[in-house]
PDB file of C-alpha atoms in Angstrom:
ATOM      1  CA  MET A   1     -32.363   1.947 -16.059  1.00 49.00           C
ATOM      2  CA  TYR A   2     -29.679   0.775 -18.645  1.00 53.00           C
ATOM      3  CA  SER A   3     -26.989  -1.461 -17.270  1.00 59.00           C
ATOM      4  CA  ARG A   4     -23.382  -0.978 -17.730  1.00 59.00           C
ATOM      5  CA  LYS A   5     -23.024  -3.288 -20.796  1.00 59.00           C
ATOM      6  CA  ALA A   6     -25.784  -1.295 -22.511  1.00 56.00           C
ATOM      7  CA  LEU A   7     -24.265   1.925 -21.802  1.00 58.00           C
ATOM      8  CA  SER A   8     -21.125   1.184 -23.416  1.00 56.00           C
ATOM      9  CA  HIS A   9     -22.245   0.630 -26.356  1.00 65.00           C
ATOM     10  CA  PHE A  10     -22.716   4.623 -26.346  1.00 72.00           C
ATOM     11  CA  GLU A  11     -19.297   5.477 -24.733  1.00 75.00           C
ATOM     12  CA  SER A  12     -16.987   7.687 -26.368  1.00 84.00           C
ATOM     13  CA  PRO A  13     -13.441   5.677 -26.905  1.00 82.00           C
ATOM     14  CA  ALA A  14     -11.643   8.149 -24.289  1.00 85.00           C
ATOM     15  CA  ILE A  15     -14.087   7.011 -21.405  1.00 83.00           C
ATOM     16  CA  ARG A  16     -13.574   3.281 -22.502  1.00 83.00           C
ATOM     17  CA  ARG A  17      -9.970   3.900 -22.124  1.00 84.00           C
ATOM     18  CA  ALA A  18      -9.733   5.874 -18.780  1.00 85.00           C
ATOM     19  CA  ARG A  19     -12.458   3.100 -17.179  1.00 86.00           C
ATOM     20  CA  SER A  20      -9.971   0.397 -18.140  1.00 88.00           C
ATOM     21  CA  LEU A  21      -7.035   2.378 -16.951  1.00 88.00           C
ATOM     22  CA  THR A  22      -8.755   2.795 -13.795  1.00 89.00           C
ATOM     23  CA  ARG A  23      -9.518  -0.992 -13.406  1.00 89.00           C
ATOM     24  CA  ARG A  24      -5.658  -1.825 -14.325  1.00 88.00           C
ATOM     25  CA  ARG A  25      -4.615   0.669 -11.688  1.00 87.00           C
ATOM     26  CA  ARG A  26      -7.049  -1.027  -9.171  1.00 86.00           C
ATOM     27  CA  ASN A  27      -6.174  -4.424 -10.125  1.00 84.00           C
ATOM     28  CA  MET A  28      -2.440  -3.586  -9.613  1.00 84.00           C
ATOM     29  CA  LYS A  29      -2.973  -1.811  -6.641  1.00 83.00           C
ATOM     30  CA  LEU A  30      -4.502  -5.302  -4.944  1.00 81.00           C
ATOM     31  CA  GLN A  31      -1.667  -7.413  -6.536  1.00 83.00           C
ATOM     32  CA  SER A  32       0.794  -5.355  -4.806  1.00 83.00           C
ATOM     33  CA  SER A  33      -0.905  -5.168  -1.640  1.00 83.00           C
ATOM     34  CA  LYS A  34      -1.503  -8.815  -1.806  1.00 81.00           C
ATOM     35  CA  ARG A  35       2.258  -9.478  -2.486  1.00 81.00           C
ATOM     36  CA  LEU A  36       3.552  -7.247   0.176  1.00 81.00           C
ATOM     37  CA  ILE A  37       1.152  -8.848   3.269  1.00 80.00           C
ATOM     38  CA  ARG A  38       2.426 -12.182   1.899  1.00 80.00           C
ATOM     39  CA  LYS A  39       6.000 -10.992   2.047  1.00 79.00           C
ATOM     40  CA  LEU A  40       5.111  -9.398   5.613  1.00 77.00           C
ATOM     41  CA  TRP A  41       3.650 -12.377   7.003  1.00 78.00           C
ATOM     42  CA  THR A  42       6.570 -14.991   5.593  1.00 76.00           C
ATOM     43  CA  ARG A  43       8.996 -12.904   7.292  1.00 73.00           C
ATOM     44  CA  GLY A  44       7.600 -12.682  10.495  1.00 71.00           C
ATOM     45  CA  PHE A  45       6.841 -16.550  10.506  1.00 69.00           C
ATOM     46  CA  CYS A  46      10.122 -17.214   9.731  1.00 66.00           C
ATOM     47  CA  GLN A  47      11.593 -14.957  12.300  1.00 66.00           C
ATOM     48  CA  ARG A  48       9.070 -16.489  14.601  1.00 64.00           C
ATOM     49  CA  SER A  49      10.098 -20.366  13.921  1.00 64.00           C
ATOM     50  CA  LYS A  50      13.591 -19.243  14.112  1.00 60.00           C
ATOM     51  CA  LEU A  51      13.043 -17.816  17.496  1.00 58.00           C
ATOM     52  CA  SER A  52      11.408 -21.227  18.527  1.00 58.00           C
ATOM     53  CA  LEU A  53      13.564 -23.395  17.126  1.00 57.00           C
ATOM     54  CA  SER A  54      16.434 -21.073  19.260  1.00 57.00           C
ATOM     55  CA  ASN A  55      14.568 -21.402  22.354  1.00 54.00           C
ATOM     56  CA  ARG A  56      14.294 -24.639  22.211  1.00 54.00           C
ATOM     57  CA  ALA A  57      17.713 -25.158  21.746  1.00 53.00           C
ATOM     58  CA  THR A  58      18.655 -23.640  24.764  1.00 53.00           C
ATOM     59  CA  CYS A  59      16.080 -25.003  26.775  1.00 51.00           C
ATOM     60  CA  SER A  60      17.915 -28.590  26.077  1.00 52.00           C
ATOM     61  CA  LEU A  61      20.972 -27.384  26.335  1.00 51.00           C
ATOM     62  CA  SER A  62      19.992 -25.782  30.049  1.00 52.00           C
ATOM     63  CA  SER A  63      18.103 -28.839  31.255  1.00 48.00           C
ATOM     64  CA  PRO A  64      19.930 -31.531  32.998  1.00 50.00           C
TER      65      PRO A  64
END
């Protein structure tokens, strides 16, 4: 069998362009999902830390 690199010599420019477009789309989708996960995680973490801070503050106020 030929490797993809060896076959790329015989590919038409249209096929090569379509492949690079597919690769670019896949990369963009991966990047955006990473960004979304990071954003959601950060927001959740901030909310949790605020909650624990406010909980600590109320506990210290209510304790004698």
